[in-house]
Amino acid sequence: MAYQSILVEQRGAVTLVTLNRPEALNALNGQILSELLDAMAAFDKDTSQGCAVITGSERAFAAGADIKEMQSQGFASMYGHDFFAGWDAFTRTRKPVIAAVAGYALGGGCELAMMCDFILAADNAKFGQPEIKLAVSPGMGGSQRLTRAVGKAKAMEMCLTGRMIDAAEAERAGLVARIVPAAGLVEEAMKTAATIAGMAPLAVLANKEMVNAAYETTLTQGVQFERRLFHALFGTADQKEGMTAFVEKRPGNWTGK
Ligand code: HXC
């Protein structure tokens, strides 16, 4: 598939996806969605790739779902086509995906960032769910993921007022993993992604799966799920290699088995 609205580049074991609709501040339309899903499916299947980074421009990660695309829609077409349900496929990516956010991450842009496994924020990043100003609401999971990330008080305030928060507030609230200077954002995200891609692949999948389980289960079920996956990793060759390498004071040499 030839992409028009995203750029995809492989650097070693890391896939860098850049949203590329500068004329609309990377507003997420149907085309970006289908291109992104295609790129993520290819990334997930490619055994040479261990981690992905999604970024936008220094001005905007993404300023939301494309308002011009939604403007004339009615209930029948939105509900009938289950508009936005396609984004669920993005969250089924099994390998880790980092959102490297500079500038605006608003509405669907904030929601896309939250669908990634964690967010690295540039110091100029701004996050918000301003849909209420358009007389609608988040529709790509924002009311749920934001509430789980920052708690009810801040999520409720942001959804009801549309107030944007800056990178420092987002970090204090637990929405972002770390803040880095805007000029070095992509480089730092690529470095972090390369670290992840350098880990034993099955352990990476298991760690992602068990952290995500914390959102979907009770504590008792989640702890049990973690323990079972932990046990399962002892069936891998890489566990033998990892622990032997530690004892022999050398780096592990992973086979992905
Ligand atoms: C379509 C968009 C857009 C969007 C910006 N643009 N955001 N087009 N959908 N979400 C376009 C503008 O129309 C403009 O195009 C160009 O990008 C540059 O934007 P400006 O507004 O001129 O830039 P600036 O003055 O710097 O303001 C930046 C901004 C503002 C604060 C980010 O663009 C803004 O408020 N955007 C909308 C943010 C928003 O409401 N997002 C939530 C969308 S709803 P032209 O052609 O005029 O140059 C959403 C819903 C999810 O995400 C689910 C429920 C429906």
Short mmCIF file of C-alpha atoms and ligand atoms in Angstrom, two decimals:
data_model
loop_
_atom_site.label_atom_id
_atom_site.label_comp_id
_atom_site.label_asym_id
_atom_site.label_seq_id
_atom_site.Cartn_x
_atom_site.Cartn_y
_atom_site.Cartn_z
CA MET A 1 0.00 0.00 0.00
CA ALA A 2 1.46 3.40 -1.00
CA TYR A 3 0.88 5.86 1.83
CA GLN A 4 -0.17 9.49 1.32
CA SER A 5 -0.83 10.66 4.87
CA ILE A 6 1.86 8.87 6.85
CA LEU A 7 5.58 8.25 6.41
CA VAL A 8 7.01 4.90 7.48
CA GLU A 9 10.68 4.28 7.97
CA GLN A 10 12.59 1.39 9.52
CA ARG A 11 15.72 2.23 11.49
CA GLY A 12 17.26 -1.02 12.63
CA ALA A 13 14.62 -2.88 14.62
CA VAL A 14 12.45 0.22 15.14
CA THR A 15 9.62 1.37 12.88
CA LEU A 16 9.05 5.12 12.84
CA VAL A 17 5.59 6.22 11.69
CA THR A 18 5.13 9.96 11.10
CA LEU A 19 1.64 11.38 10.67
CA ASN A 20 1.91 13.63 7.67
CA ARG A 21 -1.10 15.86 6.95
CA PRO A 22 0.52 19.19 7.89
CA GLU A 23 -2.23 21.19 6.14
CA ALA A 24 -4.74 19.88 8.70
CA LEU A 25 -2.43 19.59 11.74
CA ASN A 26 -2.52 15.81 11.21
CA ALA A 27 -6.30 15.62 11.73
CA LEU A 28 -7.22 11.95 11.70
CA ASN A 29 -9.42 11.10 8.73
CA GLY A 30 -10.42 7.76 7.23
CA GLN A 31 -7.34 7.67 5.06
CA ILE A 32 -4.88 8.15 7.94
CA LEU A 33 -6.75 5.45 9.86
CA SER A 34 -6.52 2.89 7.07
CA GLU A 35 -2.87 3.72 6.35
CA LEU A 36 -1.96 3.53 10.03
CA LEU A 37 -3.75 0.19 10.47
CA ASP A 38 -1.96 -1.17 7.42
CA ALA A 39 1.43 0.03 8.70
CA MET A 40 0.85 -1.35 12.19
CA ALA A 41 -0.25 -4.75 10.87
CA ALA A 42 2.90 -4.90 8.73
CA PHE A 43 5.03 -3.86 11.72
CA ASP A 44 3.46 -6.51 13.95
CA LYS A 45 4.13 -9.24 11.38
CA ASP A 46 7.70 -8.20 10.58
CA THR A 47 10.01 -10.29 12.77
CA SER A 48 12.89 -7.86 12.15
CA GLN A 49 10.97 -5.12 14.00
CA GLY A 50 10.70 -4.92 17.79
CA CYS A 51 9.12 -1.58 18.65
CA ALA A 52 7.34 1.28 16.86
CA VAL A 53 7.27 5.03 17.41
CA ILE A 54 4.36 7.16 16.23
CA THR A 55 4.94 10.87 15.96
CA GLY A 56 3.58 13.96 14.23
CA SER A 57 5.21 17.33 13.62
CA GLU A 58 6.69 19.75 16.12
CA ARG A 59 3.44 21.79 15.87
CA ALA A 60 0.96 18.96 16.17
CA PHE A 61 0.92 15.27 16.97
CA ALA A 62 -2.69 15.37 15.78
CA ALA A 63 -5.30 18.09 16.32
CA GLY A 64 -8.13 15.58 16.52
CA ALA A 65 -10.42 13.56 14.37
CA ASP A 66 -11.07 15.35 11.09
CA ILE A 67 -13.89 17.76 11.88
CA LYS A 68 -14.52 18.47 8.19
CA GLU A 69 -15.04 14.74 7.56
CA MET A 70 -17.52 14.44 10.44
CA GLN A 71 -19.35 17.74 9.98
CA SER A 72 -22.13 16.46 7.71
CA GLN A 73 -22.56 13.01 9.26
CA GLY A 74 -25.76 12.01 11.01
CA PHE A 75 -26.67 9.42 13.59
CA ALA A 76 -27.60 6.78 11.01
CA SER A 77 -24.23 6.90 9.26
CA MET A 78 -22.19 7.20 12.47
CA TYR A 79 -24.01 4.37 14.27
CA GLY A 80 -24.65 2.36 11.12
CA HIS A 81 -20.96 2.28 10.21
CA ASP A 82 -19.84 2.16 13.85
CA PHE A 83 -17.67 5.21 13.11
CA PHE A 84 -14.25 5.05 14.84
CA ALA A 85 -14.60 1.30 15.64
CA GLY A 86 -11.75 0.73 13.20
CA TRP A 87 -9.37 2.25 15.73
CA ASP A 88 -9.87 -0.75 18.02
CA ALA A 89 -7.65 -2.73 15.64
CA PHE A 90 -4.80 -0.33 16.40
CA THR A 91 -4.92 -1.33 20.08
CA ARG A 92 -4.55 -4.99 19.13
CA THR A 93 -0.95 -4.37 17.99
CA ARG A 94 1.00 -6.92 20.02
CA LYS A 95 4.43 -5.28 19.96
CA PRO A 96 5.07 -2.04 21.84
CA VAL A 97 4.18 1.30 20.32
CA ILE A 98 5.47 4.59 21.75
CA ALA A 99 3.69 7.88 21.08
CA ALA A 100 6.22 10.71 20.67
CA VAL A 101 4.02 13.77 21.14
CA ALA A 102 5.01 17.34 20.31
CA GLY A 103 2.55 20.21 19.98
CA TYR A 104 -1.19 19.56 19.96
CA ALA A 105 -2.61 16.17 20.89
CA LEU A 106 -6.27 17.07 20.96
CA GLY A 107 -9.45 15.01 20.78
CA GLY A 108 -8.70 11.99 18.62
CA GLY A 109 -5.02 12.98 18.70
CA CYS A 110 -4.92 12.64 22.48
CA GLU A 111 -6.93 9.43 22.15
CA LEU A 112 -4.48 7.98 19.61
CA ALA A 113 -1.56 8.86 21.89
CA MET A 114 -3.33 7.08 24.75
CA MET A 115 -3.90 3.99 22.56
CA CYS A 116 -0.12 3.67 22.35
CA ASP A 117 1.70 1.86 25.15
CA PHE A 118 3.19 5.00 26.59
CA ILE A 119 3.66 8.64 25.72
CA LEU A 120 6.93 10.55 25.56
CA ALA A 121 6.04 14.25 25.53
CA ALA A 122 8.02 17.14 24.12
CA ASP A 123 8.15 20.15 26.42
CA ASN A 124 5.75 21.97 24.04
CA ALA A 125 3.10 19.20 24.07
CA LYS A 126 -0.51 20.08 24.82
CA PHE A 127 -3.17 17.48 25.56
CA GLY A 128 -6.91 17.99 25.57
CA GLN A 129 -10.34 16.56 24.87
CA PRO A 130 -12.05 19.65 23.40
CA GLU A 131 -14.92 17.78 21.70
CA ILE A 132 -17.47 19.32 24.05
CA LYS A 133 -16.83 22.66 22.34
CA LEU A 134 -18.14 21.03 19.14
CA ALA A 135 -21.19 19.76 21.05
CA VAL A 136 -19.93 16.18 20.95
CA SER A 137 -17.68 14.02 23.13
CA PRO A 138 -14.61 11.83 22.89
CA GLY A 139 -15.36 8.92 20.55
CA MET A 140 -12.08 7.01 20.32
CA GLY A 141 -11.79 5.97 23.96
CA GLY A 142 -10.77 9.30 25.50
CA SER A 143 -13.30 9.37 28.30
CA GLN A 144 -12.18 5.91 29.38
CA ARG A 145 -8.41 5.95 28.84
CA LEU A 146 -7.95 9.51 30.13
CA THR A 147 -9.92 8.69 33.28
CA ARG A 148 -7.83 5.60 33.90
CA ALA A 149 -4.62 7.57 33.27
CA VAL A 150 -5.23 10.77 35.23
CA GLY A 151 -8.17 9.93 37.50
CA LYS A 152 -11.77 11.14 37.49
CA ALA A 153 -11.30 14.72 38.68
CA LYS A 154 -8.90 15.86 35.99
CA ALA A 155 -10.48 13.75 33.22
CA MET A 156 -13.91 15.11 34.07
CA GLU A 157 -12.66 18.69 34.13
CA MET A 158 -10.86 18.26 30.81
CA CYS A 159 -13.85 16.62 29.08
CA LEU A 160 -16.40 19.10 30.47
CA THR A 161 -14.41 22.28 29.81
CA GLY A 162 -12.12 21.29 26.94
CA ARG A 163 -9.18 22.75 28.87
CA MET A 164 -5.78 21.76 27.50
CA ILE A 165 -3.00 20.65 29.81
CA ASP A 166 0.67 21.22 29.09
CA ALA A 167 3.43 18.64 29.23
CA ALA A 168 4.34 19.38 32.86
CA GLU A 169 0.75 18.96 34.04
CA ALA A 170 0.39 15.81 31.93
CA GLU A 171 3.49 14.35 33.53
CA ARG A 172 2.35 15.24 37.05
CA ALA A 173 -1.00 13.60 36.32
CA GLY A 174 0.58 10.39 35.02
CA LEU A 175 -0.55 10.78 31.41
CA VAL A 176 3.00 10.80 30.02
CA ALA A 177 6.02 8.71 30.92
CA ARG A 178 8.57 11.48 30.50
CA ILE A 179 9.13 14.98 29.08
CA VAL A 180 12.01 15.67 26.72
CA PRO A 181 13.11 18.83 24.88
CA ALA A 182 11.08 19.19 21.65
CA ALA A 183 14.17 19.28 19.45
CA GLY A 184 15.31 15.85 20.65
CA LEU A 185 11.91 14.16 20.95
CA VAL A 186 12.04 11.73 18.05
CA GLU A 187 15.67 10.86 18.69
CA GLU A 188 14.93 10.09 22.35
CA ALA A 189 11.82 8.07 21.43
CA MET A 190 13.85 6.09 18.87
CA LYS A 191 16.52 5.42 21.49
CA THR A 192 13.92 4.20 23.97
CA ALA A 193 12.28 2.07 21.26
CA ALA A 194 15.68 0.57 20.34
CA THR A 195 16.19 -0.38 23.99
CA ILE A 196 12.85 -2.20 23.96
CA ALA A 197 13.58 -3.80 20.59
CA GLY A 198 16.84 -5.09 22.07
CA MET A 199 15.02 -7.12 24.76
CA ALA A 200 13.99 -10.76 24.36
CA PRO A 201 10.91 -10.58 22.06
CA LEU A 202 8.67 -13.01 23.96
CA ALA A 203 9.39 -11.23 27.24
CA VAL A 204 8.46 -7.93 25.55
CA LEU A 205 5.10 -9.33 24.43
CA ALA A 206 4.44 -10.78 27.88
CA ASN A 207 5.33 -7.57 29.72
CA LYS A 208 3.05 -5.52 27.47
CA GLU A 209 0.22 -8.01 27.84
CA MET A 210 0.41 -8.14 31.62
CA VAL A 211 0.57 -4.37 32.13
CA ASN A 212 -2.46 -4.02 29.85
CA ALA A 213 -4.28 -6.66 31.89
CA ALA A 214 -4.23 -4.22 34.82
CA TYR A 215 -6.87 -2.22 32.91
CA GLU A 216 -9.16 -5.14 32.27
CA THR A 217 -9.10 -7.31 35.38
CA THR A 218 -9.42 -7.31 39.15
CA LEU A 219 -6.17 -7.18 41.14
CA THR A 220 -6.38 -10.88 42.04
CA GLN A 221 -6.99 -11.91 38.41
CA GLY A 222 -4.28 -9.56 37.17
CA VAL A 223 -1.69 -10.86 39.62
CA GLN A 224 -2.57 -14.43 38.65
CA PHE A 225 -2.34 -13.58 34.94
CA GLU A 226 1.07 -12.03 35.55
CA ARG A 227 2.31 -15.05 37.47
CA ARG A 228 1.16 -17.50 34.78
CA LEU A 229 2.91 -15.50 32.04
CA PHE A 230 5.99 -15.24 34.25
CA HIS A 231 5.94 -19.05 34.62
CA ALA A 232 5.48 -19.43 30.87
CA LEU A 233 8.60 -17.36 30.15
CA PHE A 234 10.60 -20.11 31.89
CA GLY A 235 9.69 -22.27 28.90
CA THR A 236 11.67 -20.00 26.57
CA ALA A 237 15.26 -20.43 25.41
CA ASP A 238 15.77 -16.71 25.97
CA GLN A 239 15.10 -17.09 29.71
CA LYS A 240 17.94 -19.65 29.92
CA GLU A 241 20.13 -17.33 27.87
CA GLY A 242 19.19 -14.24 29.91
CA MET A 243 19.97 -15.77 33.27
CA THR A 244 23.11 -17.55 32.00
CA ALA A 245 24.34 -14.28 30.45
CA PHE A 246 23.81 -12.52 33.79
CA VAL A 247 25.80 -15.14 35.65
CA GLU A 248 28.54 -15.05 33.00
CA LYS A 249 28.57 -11.23 33.10
CA ARG A 250 27.88 -10.75 29.38
CA PRO A 251 24.97 -9.36 27.36
CA GLY A 252 22.19 -11.78 26.39
CA ASN A 253 21.99 -13.02 22.82
CA TRP A 254 18.30 -13.51 22.04
CA THR A 255 16.77 -15.98 19.61
CA GLY A 256 13.13 -15.08 20.18
CA LYS A 257 12.46 -18.67 21.21
C1 HXC B 1 -9.92 19.18 10.54
C2 HXC B 1 -8.39 20.69 11.32
C3 HXC B 1 -8.50 20.16 12.63
C4 HXC B 1 -9.38 19.06 12.83
C5 HXC B 1 -7.08 21.78 12.68
N1 HXC B 1 -7.52 21.68 11.41
N2 HXC B 1 -7.67 20.87 13.44
N3 HXC B 1 -9.11 20.20 10.31
N4 HXC B 1 -10.09 18.61 11.76
N5 HXC B 1 -9.52 18.46 14.03
C6 HXC B 1 -7.12 22.52 10.26
C7 HXC B 1 -7.73 23.89 10.36
O1 HXC B 1 -9.04 23.89 9.87
C8 HXC B 1 -6.78 24.68 9.46
O2 HXC B 1 -7.12 24.42 8.12
C9 HXC B 1 -5.44 24.04 9.74
O3 HXC B 1 -5.71 22.73 10.29
C10 HXC B 1 -4.61 24.79 10.75
O4 HXC B 1 -5.38 25.01 11.91
P1 HXC B 1 -5.62 26.44 12.57
O5 HXC B 1 -6.87 26.34 13.38
O6 HXC B 1 -5.54 27.51 11.56
O7 HXC B 1 -4.33 26.53 13.52
P2 HXC B 1 -4.19 27.33 14.90
O8 HXC B 1 -4.88 28.65 14.83
O9 HXC B 1 -2.74 27.27 15.23
O10 HXC B 1 -5.00 26.45 15.96
C11 HXC B 1 -4.58 25.17 16.30
C12 HXC B 1 -5.72 24.42 17.07
C13 HXC B 1 -7.02 24.50 16.26
C14 HXC B 1 -5.88 25.06 18.45
C15 HXC B 1 -5.23 22.98 17.26
O11 HXC B 1 -6.74 24.07 14.91
C16 HXC B 1 -8.13 23.66 16.80
O12 HXC B 1 -8.77 24.00 17.78
N6 HXC B 1 -8.42 22.51 16.14
C17 HXC B 1 -9.49 21.66 16.48
C18 HXC B 1 -9.20 20.91 17.74
C19 HXC B 1 -10.35 20.01 18.08
O13 HXC B 1 -11.48 20.45 18.37
N7 HXC B 1 -10.11 18.71 18.10
C20 HXC B 1 -11.09 17.73 18.40
C21 HXC B 1 -11.73 17.30 17.13
S1 HXC B 1 -13.09 16.26 17.41
P3 HXC B 1 -7.36 25.63 7.07
O14 HXC B 1 -7.79 24.90 5.84
O15 HXC B 1 -8.39 26.50 7.68
O16 HXC B 1 -6.00 26.27 6.98
C22 HXC B 1 -12.42 14.81 17.77
C23 HXC B 1 -13.48 13.88 18.09
C24 HXC B 1 -13.25 12.52 18.41
O17 HXC B 1 -11.26 14.56 17.77
C25 HXC B 1 -14.53 11.79 18.61
C26 HXC B 1 -15.83 12.44 18.65
C27 HXC B 1 -16.48 13.09 17.50
#
